[in-house]
Short mmCIF file of C-alpha atoms and ligand atoms in Angstrom, two decimals:
data_model
loop_
_atom_site.label_atom_id
_atom_site.label_comp_id
_atom_site.label_asym_id
_atom_site.label_seq_id
_atom_site.Cartn_x
_atom_site.Cartn_y
_atom_site.Cartn_z
CA MET A 1 138.84 83.70 94.63
CA ASN A 2 139.02 83.44 98.08
CA GLN A 3 142.29 81.94 98.94
CA LYS A 4 141.40 81.07 102.55
CA LYS A 5 137.89 79.79 101.88
CA LYS A 6 137.56 75.43 101.89
CA TRP A 7 135.96 74.48 98.83
CA VAL A 8 133.69 71.19 98.61
CA ALA A 9 133.84 70.25 94.98
CA PRO A 10 131.77 66.97 94.03
CA SER A 11 133.48 64.74 91.00
CA ILE A 12 130.63 63.57 88.65
CA LEU A 13 132.41 60.39 88.05
CA SER A 14 130.23 58.91 90.46
CA ALA A 15 126.86 60.67 89.28
CA ASP A 16 124.38 58.70 87.34
CA PHE A 17 125.21 59.36 83.70
CA SER A 18 121.85 59.27 82.56
CA ARG A 19 120.59 61.89 84.69
CA LEU A 20 124.00 63.77 84.47
CA GLY A 21 122.30 67.60 84.61
CA GLU A 22 119.97 66.95 87.32
CA GLU A 23 122.74 65.44 89.37
CA ILE A 24 125.24 68.74 88.72
CA ARG A 25 121.67 71.31 89.68
CA GLU A 26 121.27 69.06 92.27
CA VAL A 27 124.90 69.52 93.93
CA SER A 28 125.07 72.86 92.86
CA ASP A 29 122.31 73.72 94.87
CA ALA A 30 123.39 72.13 97.48
CA GLY A 31 126.02 74.57 97.89
CA CYS A 32 129.15 72.99 96.52
CA ASP A 33 131.87 75.12 95.42
CA SER A 34 133.03 74.04 92.14
CA ILE A 35 132.28 70.75 89.64
CA HIS A 36 135.04 68.29 89.28
CA VAL A 37 135.16 66.62 85.66
CA ASP A 38 137.41 63.83 85.21
CA VAL A 39 138.51 63.03 81.80
CA MET A 40 140.32 59.90 81.05
CA ASP A 41 141.61 58.63 77.51
CA GLY A 42 142.55 55.03 77.96
CA HIS A 43 145.92 55.41 77.80
CA PHE A 44 147.47 57.73 80.58
CA VAL A 45 144.82 55.56 82.73
CA PRO A 46 142.95 52.49 82.15
CA ASN A 47 139.67 54.03 81.73
CA LEU A 48 137.79 56.18 79.62
CA THR A 49 135.11 59.01 80.69
CA ILE A 50 134.29 61.74 78.65
CA GLY A 51 135.54 64.68 76.25
CA PRO A 52 134.63 68.35 75.62
CA PRO A 53 131.00 67.94 73.68
CA VAL A 54 129.76 66.13 77.07
CA ILE A 55 131.29 69.24 78.95
CA ARG A 56 130.09 71.60 76.64
CA TRP A 57 126.34 69.91 78.22
CA ILE A 58 127.67 70.04 81.25
CA ARG A 59 128.70 74.19 81.21
CA LYS A 60 125.03 74.84 80.53
CA THR A 61 123.27 73.16 83.80
CA THR A 62 125.57 74.94 86.67
CA LYS A 63 126.91 78.04 86.91
CA LEU A 64 129.67 76.97 89.21
CA PRO A 65 133.32 76.88 87.92
CA LEU A 66 134.28 73.87 85.87
CA ASP A 67 137.42 72.26 87.12
CA VAL A 68 138.56 69.71 84.94
CA HIS A 69 140.94 67.17 85.26
CA LEU A 70 142.74 65.72 82.63
CA MET A 71 143.97 62.46 82.56
CA ILE A 72 145.39 61.90 79.15
CA GLU A 73 148.33 61.82 77.26
CA GLU A 74 149.84 64.97 75.46
CA PRO A 75 146.75 66.81 76.81
CA ILE A 76 148.18 70.33 74.92
CA GLN A 77 146.58 68.73 71.58
CA TYR A 78 142.97 69.37 73.50
CA LEU A 79 143.16 72.40 75.39
CA LYS A 80 141.52 74.85 73.30
CA ASP A 81 138.69 72.11 72.77
CA PHE A 82 138.24 71.85 76.60
CA ARG A 83 138.60 75.80 76.98
CA SER A 84 135.94 76.36 74.40
CA ALA A 85 133.71 74.02 75.78
CA GLY A 86 133.74 76.00 79.15
CA SER A 87 136.47 74.48 81.51
CA ASP A 88 137.22 77.02 84.12
CA TRP A 89 140.19 75.52 85.51
CA ILE A 90 141.95 73.18 83.40
CA THR A 91 144.62 70.86 85.30
CA VAL A 92 147.18 68.43 83.44
CA HIS A 93 149.02 65.52 84.90
CA VAL A 94 152.94 66.16 84.84
CA GLU A 95 153.67 62.89 83.73
CA ALA A 96 151.56 63.25 80.78
CA CYS A 97 152.97 66.36 79.08
CA LYS A 98 156.44 66.14 76.70
CA ASP A 99 156.70 70.02 77.45
CA VAL A 100 155.18 70.97 80.46
CA GLN A 101 156.33 74.87 80.28
CA ALA A 102 154.32 74.75 77.10
CA THR A 103 151.37 72.78 78.36
CA LEU A 104 150.76 75.33 81.00
CA ASP A 105 151.43 78.31 79.37
CA GLN A 106 149.02 77.67 76.83
CA ILE A 107 146.31 76.79 79.49
CA ARG A 108 146.96 80.47 80.59
CA ASN A 109 147.04 81.97 77.20
CA LEU A 110 143.29 80.49 76.71
CA GLY A 111 142.22 82.38 80.28
CA ALA A 112 141.79 79.24 82.27
CA LYS A 113 143.06 78.51 85.39
CA VAL A 114 146.42 76.50 85.11
CA GLY A 115 146.59 73.23 87.58
CA ILE A 116 149.17 70.69 87.74
CA SER A 117 148.69 67.27 88.93
CA LEU A 118 150.82 64.12 89.95
CA ARG A 119 150.22 60.39 90.63
CA PRO A 120 150.93 58.71 94.03
CA LYS A 121 154.37 57.37 92.55
CA THR A 122 155.62 61.14 91.58
CA ASN A 123 157.62 62.95 94.16
CA VAL A 124 156.77 66.11 94.53
CA LYS A 125 159.99 67.53 93.26
CA ALA A 126 158.58 66.75 89.69
CA ILE A 127 156.61 69.77 90.25
CA GLU A 128 158.31 71.98 91.82
CA PRO A 129 159.85 73.71 88.85
CA TYR A 130 156.24 74.56 87.66
CA LEU A 131 154.59 75.92 90.97
CA LYS A 132 155.07 79.51 89.92
CA LEU A 133 153.37 79.00 86.70
CA VAL A 134 149.94 77.04 88.66
CA ASP A 135 147.28 78.00 90.55
CA LEU A 136 146.57 74.86 91.63
CA VAL A 137 148.11 71.64 92.35
CA LEU A 138 146.24 68.49 92.50
CA VAL A 139 147.60 65.93 94.73
CA MET A 140 146.28 62.32 93.96
CA THR A 141 145.43 60.86 96.88
CA VAL A 142 144.38 57.08 94.91
CA GLU A 143 146.16 55.97 91.71
CA PRO A 144 144.30 57.89 89.04
CA GLY A 145 141.33 56.34 86.78
CA PHE A 146 138.79 55.44 88.53
CA GLY A 147 136.31 56.20 91.77
CA GLY A 148 135.58 54.71 95.07
CA GLN A 149 139.26 53.91 95.79
CA GLU A 150 140.89 54.01 99.47
CA PHE A 151 142.70 56.92 100.19
CA MET A 152 146.52 56.69 100.52
CA PRO A 153 147.09 58.28 103.76
CA ASP A 154 150.96 58.78 102.83
CA MET A 155 149.89 61.62 100.41
CA LEU A 156 149.01 63.67 103.34
CA GLU A 157 153.16 64.20 103.05
CA LYS A 158 152.81 65.61 100.04
CA VAL A 159 150.43 68.59 101.04
CA ARG A 160 152.69 69.05 104.13
CA ALA A 161 155.57 69.48 101.64
CA LEU A 162 153.88 71.61 99.23
CA ARG A 163 152.01 74.01 101.43
CA PRO A 164 154.96 76.15 102.61
CA GLN A 165 156.28 77.00 99.29
CA PHE A 166 152.96 77.05 97.40
CA SER A 167 150.29 79.87 98.13
CA GLY A 168 147.68 79.13 95.32
CA LEU A 169 145.38 75.82 95.89
CA ILE A 170 146.17 72.63 96.83
CA SER A 171 142.93 70.10 96.07
CA VAL A 172 143.11 66.55 97.04
CA ASP A 173 141.33 63.98 95.02
CA GLY A 174 140.52 60.34 95.59
CA GLY A 175 139.33 58.27 98.52
CA ILE A 176 138.09 61.58 100.22
CA ASN A 177 135.45 61.28 103.00
CA LEU A 178 134.74 63.12 106.31
CA GLU A 179 137.84 61.74 108.02
CA THR A 180 140.63 61.76 105.13
CA ALA A 181 139.13 65.35 104.15
CA SER A 182 139.56 66.50 108.00
CA GLN A 183 143.37 65.20 107.94
CA ALA A 184 143.86 66.83 104.32
CA ALA A 185 142.49 69.80 105.81
CA ARG A 186 144.98 69.82 108.82
CA GLU A 187 147.89 69.68 106.67
CA GLY A 188 146.52 72.80 104.39
CA ALA A 189 144.58 71.87 101.41
CA ASP A 190 142.21 74.00 100.21
CA ILE A 191 139.96 71.62 97.75
CA PHE A 192 138.46 68.53 98.71
CA VAL A 193 137.28 66.69 95.42
CA ALA A 194 134.80 63.83 96.91
CA GLY A 195 132.75 61.41 94.13
CA SER A 196 131.79 58.43 95.74
CA SER A 197 131.51 59.89 99.33
CA ILE A 198 128.59 62.07 98.23
CA PHE A 199 126.98 60.81 95.31
CA LYS A 200 126.08 57.54 97.13
CA GLU A 201 124.27 59.32 99.59
CA SER A 202 120.56 60.16 98.72
CA ASN A 203 121.11 63.27 100.55
CA ARG A 204 123.75 65.23 99.02
CA LYS A 205 123.21 68.45 100.48
CA ASN A 206 123.67 67.16 104.16
CA MET A 207 127.04 64.76 102.96
CA ILE A 208 128.31 68.86 101.34
CA GLU A 209 127.40 70.12 104.83
CA LYS A 210 129.11 67.65 106.42
CA LEU A 211 132.34 68.05 104.52
CA ARG A 212 132.16 71.32 104.55
CA ARG A 213 132.12 70.84 108.42
CA ALA A 214 134.71 68.68 108.36
CA VAL A 215 137.30 71.10 107.03
CA SER A 216 136.80 74.20 108.51
C1 DX5 B 301 140.23 59.31 90.10
C2 DX5 B 301 139.47 60.92 89.89
C3 DX5 B 301 138.85 61.18 90.92
C4 DX5 B 301 137.68 60.71 91.50
C5 DX5 B 301 137.45 60.08 92.95
O1 DX5 B 301 141.12 59.10 89.15
O2 DX5 B 301 140.63 61.57 89.92
O3 DX5 B 301 138.21 62.46 91.17
O4 DX5 B 301 136.50 60.52 90.73
O5 DX5 B 301 136.55 59.73 93.15
P1 DX5 B 301 136.44 58.88 95.06
O6 DX5 B 301 136.05 60.53 95.51
O7 DX5 B 301 134.73 58.04 94.91
O8 DX5 B 301 137.57 58.28 95.44
ZN1 ZN B 302 140.12 63.58 89.72
#
């Protein structure tokens, strides 16, 4: 994986789930770099989405990496299922794990790329002990749980604080549009997760291209 390349990662949370395969094929053909899949359990966040059985079908619709964002309590008990369903990158929340290191180690042992995420209220210091164990840090730029919320500009400070101490990929997730993507890119973010700003457009290809230009 080229660490210098900026990734545009559509979040399928804002896709039409009755046509999920077509939606994913459309953004894949439009030249995005990965597919972001939001998993919510109704405990860690006040919303419910999908689990491994759906990911298994999503896996068949695209060759792009599946970047699976687990917003679930104690993800360690489900990691094997998410991996065998076809997740390439698995990101867990630092706040959701009793034993963060064991959770990250298990993702690594399952052969997936390892990600850690933090809620807006969580200080960057909470993830610093784990930076050597992960390939990706996902900075939440909205409160996790729902698409279509407004970007929290204060979160740019986290990207700024992380960049000099972390050589892996920094992802920003929540409220990403042309303007906020370009602000995050200036702070050194690598991956731009965008749900509503891509899926609300009738011409997704055009939007993905615009996002790519905004971050490069
Ligand atoms: C929120 C999710 C995001 C969400 C982003 O908890 O992690 O990935 O889909 O949606 P937008 O881009 O609409 O803010
Ligand atoms: Zn997400």
